[in-house]
Coordinates of C-alpha atoms in Angstrom, one line a residue:
Chain A
X1 CA -58.0 -211.7 23.3
X2 CA -56.8 -213.2 20.1
X3 CA -55.2 -211.3 17.2
X4 CA -57.9 -212.4 14.8
X5 CA -61.6 -212.0 15.6
X6 CA -63.7 -215.2 15.9
X7 CA -65.1 -215.8 12.4
X8 CA -68.5 -216.8 14.0
X9 CA -68.6 -213.6 16.1
X10 CA -71.7 -211.4 15.5
X11 CA -71.2 -208.6 13.0
X12 CA -70.0 -205.4 14.6
X13 CA -72.2 -202.4 13.9
X14 CA -69.7 -199.6 13.4
X15 CA -72.4 -197.2 12.2
X16 CA -74.4 -197.3 15.3
X17 CA -77.2 -199.6 16.5
X18 CA -79.6 -200.9 13.9
X19 CA -77.7 -199.3 11.0
X20 CA -76.3 -201.1 8.1
X21 CA -72.9 -199.9 6.7
X22 CA -74.5 -198.5 3.6
X23 CA -74.7 -194.7 3.1
X24 CA -77.7 -194.6 0.9
X25 CA -81.1 -196.3 1.1
X26 CA -82.4 -196.9 -2.4
X27 CA -85.6 -198.6 -1.2
X28 CA -86.5 -195.5 0.9
X29 CA -85.9 -193.3 -2.1
X30 CA -88.1 -195.6 -4.2
X31 CA -90.8 -195.5 -1.5
X32 CA -90.8 -191.7 -1.5
X33 CA -90.7 -191.6 -5.3
X34 CA -93.9 -193.7 -5.5
X35 CA -95.7 -191.2 -3.3
X36 CA -94.5 -188.0 -5.0
X37 CA -94.9 -189.3 -8.5
X38 CA -98.3 -190.8 -7.6
X39 CA -99.7 -187.5 -6.4
X40 CA -98.2 -185.7 -9.5
X41 CA -99.7 -188.4 -11.8
X42 CA -103.2 -187.8 -10.3
X43 CA -103.0 -184.2 -11.5
X44 CA -101.3 -185.0 -14.9
X45 CA -103.8 -187.8 -15.7
X46 CA -106.9 -185.9 -14.5
X47 CA -106.1 -183.3 -17.1
X48 CA -105.0 -185.9 -19.7
X49 CA -108.2 -187.9 -19.5
X50 CA -110.5 -184.8 -19.3
X51 CA -108.9 -183.1 -22.3
X52 CA -108.8 -186.3 -24.5
X53 CA -112.0 -188.2 -23.5
X54 CA -114.4 -185.6 -22.2
X55 CA -113.6 -182.2 -23.8
X56 CA -113.7 -183.3 -27.5
X57 CA -117.3 -183.4 -28.7
X58 CA -117.3 -187.1 -29.5
X59 CA -114.9 -188.1 -26.8
X60 CA -112.5 -190.9 -27.8
X61 CA -114.1 -191.0 -31.3
X62 CA -113.0 -187.5 -32.0
X63 CA -109.3 -188.4 -31.6
X64 CA -107.3 -188.4 -34.8
X65 CA -104.0 -187.2 -36.1
X66 CA -105.2 -183.6 -36.3
X67 CA -106.2 -183.7 -32.6
X68 CA -102.8 -185.0 -31.5
X69 CA -100.9 -182.6 -33.8
X70 CA -102.9 -179.7 -32.5
X71 CA -101.9 -180.5 -29.0
X72 CA -98.3 -181.3 -29.7
X73 CA -97.7 -178.2 -31.7
X74 CA -97.7 -176.6 -28.2
X75 CA -94.5 -177.1 -26.1
X76 CA -96.6 -177.2 -22.9
X77 CA -98.6 -180.2 -24.0
X78 CA -95.4 -181.9 -25.2
X79 CA -93.9 -181.4 -21.7
X80 CA -97.2 -182.5 -20.1
X81 CA -97.2 -185.8 -22.0
X82 CA -93.5 -186.3 -21.5
X83 CA -94.0 -186.0 -17.8
X84 CA -96.8 -188.6 -17.9
X85 CA -94.6 -190.9 -19.9
X86 CA -91.6 -190.8 -17.6
X87 CA -93.3 -190.6 -14.3
X88 CA -95.9 -193.3 -15.1
X89 CA -93.2 -195.7 -16.6
X90 CA -90.9 -195.3 -13.6
X91 CA -93.8 -195.5 -11.1
X92 CA -95.3 -198.6 -12.9
X93 CA -91.9 -200.2 -13.5
X94 CA -91.0 -199.9 -9.8
X95 CA -94.5 -201.2 -8.9
X96 CA -93.9 -204.3 -11.1
X97 CA -90.5 -204.7 -9.5
X98 CA -92.3 -204.9 -6.1
X99 CA -94.8 -207.4 -7.4
X100 CA -92.0 -209.6 -9.0
X101 CA -90.1 -209.5 -5.7
X102 CA -93.2 -210.7 -3.9
X103 CA -94.3 -213.5 -6.2
X104 CA -91.3 -214.8 -8.2
X105 CA -89.5 -216.9 -5.6
X106 CA -87.1 -218.6 -8.0
X107 CA -83.9 -216.6 -8.5
X108 CA -83.7 -217.2 -12.2
X109 CA -87.4 -216.5 -12.9
X110 CA -87.2 -213.3 -10.8
X111 CA -84.1 -212.0 -12.6
X112 CA -85.7 -212.6 -16.0
X113 CA -89.0 -211.0 -15.0
X114 CA -87.0 -207.9 -14.0
X115 CA -85.0 -208.0 -17.2
X116 CA -88.3 -208.2 -19.2
X117 CA -89.6 -205.1 -17.3
X118 CA -86.4 -203.2 -17.8
X119 CA -86.3 -203.9 -21.5
X120 CA -89.9 -202.9 -21.9
X121 CA -89.3 -199.8 -19.8
X122 CA -86.2 -198.7 -21.8
X123 CA -87.9 -199.4 -25.2
X124 CA -91.1 -197.6 -24.4
X125 CA -89.6 -194.6 -22.7
X126 CA -87.1 -194.1 -25.5
X127 CA -89.7 -194.6 -28.2
X128 CA -92.2 -192.2 -26.5
X129 CA -89.6 -189.5 -25.9
X130 CA -88.3 -189.6 -29.5
X131 CA -91.9 -189.5 -30.8
X132 CA -92.8 -186.5 -28.7
X133 CA -89.7 -184.5 -29.7
X134 CA -89.3 -185.5 -33.3
X135 CA -93.0 -185.1 -34.1
X136 CA -94.0 -183.0 -37.1
X137 CA -97.6 -181.7 -36.8
X138 CA -97.6 -180.9 -40.6
X139 CA -96.0 -184.0 -42.3
X140 CA -95.4 -183.3 -46.0
X141 CA -94.3 -185.3 -49.0
X142 CA -92.4 -183.2 -51.6
X143 CA -93.6 -180.1 -49.9
X144 CA -97.3 -181.1 -50.0
X145 CA -98.9 -181.4 -46.5
X146 CA -100.5 -184.8 -46.1
X147 CA -104.2 -185.2 -45.6
X148 CA -105.3 -185.6 -42.1
X149 CA -103.0 -182.9 -40.8
X150 CA -104.5 -180.2 -38.6
X151 CA -106.2 -177.3 -40.5
X152 CA -103.5 -174.8 -39.5
X153 CA -101.0 -176.7 -41.7
X154 CA -103.0 -175.7 -44.8
X155 CA -103.2 -172.0 -44.1
X156 CA -100.6 -170.2 -46.2
Chain B
X1 CA -94.5 -213.6 24.9
X2 CA -97.9 -214.9 25.9
X3 CA -100.8 -215.7 23.6
X4 CA -103.5 -213.1 23.5
X5 CA -106.5 -214.0 25.6
X6 CA -109.1 -216.1 23.8
X7 CA -112.2 -214.1 23.1
X8 CA -115.4 -216.1 22.5
X9 CA -115.6 -219.9 21.9
X10 CA -112.5 -221.6 20.5
X11 CA -112.7 -222.1 16.7
X12 CA -111.2 -224.8 14.6
X13 CA -108.0 -223.7 12.8
X14 CA -108.8 -222.6 9.2
X15 CA -105.3 -222.8 7.7
X16 CA -102.7 -220.2 7.1
X17 CA -104.5 -218.0 4.6
X18 CA -104.4 -214.4 5.7
X19 CA -107.9 -213.0 5.5
X20 CA -107.7 -209.3 6.1
X21 CA -110.5 -206.7 6.0
X22 CA -111.2 -204.0 3.4
X23 CA -107.6 -202.8 3.6
X24 CA -106.4 -206.1 2.3
X25 CA -108.8 -205.9 -0.7
X26 CA -107.7 -202.4 -1.4
X27 CA -104.1 -203.7 -1.4
X28 CA -105.1 -206.5 -3.9
X29 CA -107.0 -204.0 -6.0
X30 CA -104.0 -201.6 -6.0
X31 CA -101.7 -204.4 -7.4
X32 CA -104.1 -205.6 -10.1
X33 CA -105.1 -202.1 -11.3
X34 CA -101.5 -201.0 -11.2
X35 CA -100.4 -204.0 -13.3
X36 CA -103.2 -203.5 -15.8
X37 CA -102.6 -199.7 -16.2
X38 CA -98.9 -200.5 -16.8
X39 CA -99.8 -202.9 -19.6
X40 CA -102.1 -200.4 -21.1
X41 CA -99.4 -197.7 -21.0
X42 CA -97.1 -199.9 -23.1
X43 CA -99.8 -200.4 -25.7
X44 CA -100.8 -196.7 -25.6
X45 CA -97.3 -195.4 -26.2
X46 CA -97.1 -197.8 -29.2
X47 CA -100.4 -196.7 -30.7
X48 CA -99.5 -193.0 -30.2
X49 CA -96.1 -193.6 -31.8
X50 CA -98.0 -194.2 -35.1
X51 CA -98.2 -190.4 -35.4
X52 CA -94.6 -190.6 -36.4
X53 CA -95.5 -193.0 -39.3
X54 CA -98.3 -191.1 -41.0
X55 CA -101.7 -189.5 -40.3
X56 CA -103.4 -192.4 -41.9
X57 CA -101.6 -195.0 -39.8
X58 CA -102.3 -193.1 -36.6
X59 CA -106.0 -192.7 -37.5
X60 CA -106.3 -196.4 -38.3
X61 CA -104.7 -197.2 -34.9
X62 CA -106.7 -194.8 -32.8
X63 CA -110.0 -195.6 -34.6
X64 CA -109.9 -199.1 -32.9
X65 CA -110.6 -197.2 -29.7
X66 CA -113.9 -196.0 -31.2
X67 CA -115.1 -199.7 -31.4
X68 CA -117.7 -200.5 -28.6
X69 CA -115.5 -203.4 -27.3
X70 CA -112.6 -201.0 -26.8
X71 CA -115.1 -198.5 -25.4
X72 CA -115.7 -200.9 -22.5
X73 CA -111.9 -201.5 -22.2
X74 CA -111.3 -197.8 -22.1
X75 CA -114.1 -197.4 -19.5
X76 CA -112.4 -200.2 -17.4
X77 CA -109.1 -198.4 -17.8
X78 CA -110.5 -195.2 -16.4
X79 CA -112.2 -197.0 -13.5
X80 CA -108.9 -198.7 -12.8
X81 CA -107.0 -195.4 -12.8
X82 CA -109.5 -193.7 -10.6
X83 CA -109.5 -196.5 -8.1
X84 CA -105.7 -196.7 -8.1
X85 CA -105.4 -193.0 -7.7
X86 CA -108.0 -192.8 -4.8
X87 CA -106.3 -195.7 -2.9
X88 CA -102.9 -194.2 -3.7
X89 CA -103.9 -190.9 -2.0
X90 CA -105.2 -193.0 0.9
X91 CA -101.8 -194.7 1.2
X92 CA -100.1 -191.2 1.2
X93 CA -102.5 -190.0 3.9
X94 CA -101.9 -193.1 6.0
X95 CA -98.2 -192.6 5.7
X96 CA -97.8 -188.8 6.1
X97 CA -100.9 -187.6 8.0
X98 CA -100.6 -188.0 11.8
X99 CA -104.1 -189.2 12.1
X100 CA -103.9 -191.3 8.9
X101 CA -103.7 -194.7 10.5
X102 CA -106.5 -193.9 12.9
X103 CA -108.9 -193.0 10.0
X104 CA -107.5 -195.4 7.4
X105 CA -110.8 -197.2 7.0
X106 CA -112.8 -193.9 6.7
X107 CA -110.2 -192.8 4.1
X108 CA -110.9 -196.0 2.2
X109 CA -114.6 -195.4 2.3
X110 CA -114.0 -191.8 1.2
X111 CA -111.8 -193.0 -1.6
X112 CA -114.5 -195.4 -2.8
X113 CA -117.1 -192.7 -2.6
X114 CA -114.8 -190.3 -4.5
X115 CA -114.2 -192.9 -7.2
X116 CA -118.0 -193.6 -7.6
X117 CA -118.7 -189.8 -7.8
X118 CA -116.0 -189.4 -10.5
X119 CA -116.6 -192.6 -12.5
X120 CA -120.4 -192.5 -12.8
X121 CA -120.6 -189.2 -14.7
X122 CA -117.6 -190.2 -16.8
X123 CA -119.3 -193.5 -17.8
X124 CA -122.5 -191.7 -18.9
X125 CA -120.5 -189.3 -21.1
X126 CA -118.1 -191.9 -22.4
X127 CA -120.9 -194.4 -23.3
X128 CA -122.9 -191.7 -25.0
X129 CA -119.8 -191.1 -27.1
X130 CA -119.3 -194.8 -27.9
X131 CA -123.0 -195.6 -28.6
X132 CA -124.2 -192.2 -29.8
X133 CA -124.6 -191.3 -33.4
X134 CA -121.9 -189.3 -35.0
X135 CA -123.2 -187.2 -37.9
X136 CA -119.7 -186.6 -39.2
X137 CA -118.2 -190.1 -39.3
X138 CA -121.1 -192.5 -39.0
X139 CA -121.7 -193.1 -42.7
X140 CA -118.0 -193.5 -43.4
X141 CA -116.0 -195.1 -40.6
X142 CA -112.8 -193.3 -39.8
X143 CA -110.7 -196.1 -41.1
X144 CA -111.7 -195.4 -44.7
X145 CA -109.3 -192.4 -44.7
X146 CA -106.5 -195.0 -45.3
X147 CA -107.9 -195.5 -48.8
X148 CA -106.9 -192.0 -49.9
X149 CA -104.8 -192.9 -52.9
X150 CA -102.6 -189.8 -53.3
X151 CA -100.5 -188.6 -50.4
X152 CA -101.0 -184.9 -50.1
X153 CA -104.1 -185.0 -52.3
X154 CA -107.1 -183.2 -50.9

């Protein structure tokens, strides 16, 4: 026995066989998140698509400011759309990360692809969250409600 | 390790391209639809953010979706979401259900069947919206609301 271990010796596995010396496993958490958020998004989007594209009489042609304002004047719909925004962006962002890891072999290209996704993620999640929670269903200029607002804004 | 026994006549090597069965194409479909849905999500948050600018700006943005070209894009989006969702549920079943791997191909077929059953009625309804006559807004396209000269004027 020498005092110093052979530098070429195989790495000792102090945490037991087959275990790395890390305490968390981010990839396993991401794997589980994709499944849980995926199932949740199926429900969230089934309602979202039905209420926005099928329930209105003219479907997508019925959508206007008054329609969105009517929905977002209710806290429940705000939460619903906020959940879609966050879950879909994290789910999609992590999916893109997987695709980038698979196809961008060059280290620099891979890093910049991820930076691009991260910037788009941050900007869109921040923008969407601010829009949902700072939204005014009855926008007014000098106390006069603007045209195009939902009918309940004009009832005094 | 020994090579698996040769079944049938020997074939010429066909290169290294992996050619899987339906499951591989489901995997390819999942990546493509996931990427496209993510791109749409970025656009969709931006167009919805126009509600924070003014009713006129939002109506101008959302009225582009009433165009028949965007009607087909929207239909494609819904098809992509339904396929991605059906295959995603299959992935969950294969991962968590004890018989999931055994029935993975049946799950795939069930997913495709479910997607067809959901998508066909949707396309009928959606296309009738896009190409149907709208007594309220047909003579004046929705975009003309932006010409309202006085904010707050009725």
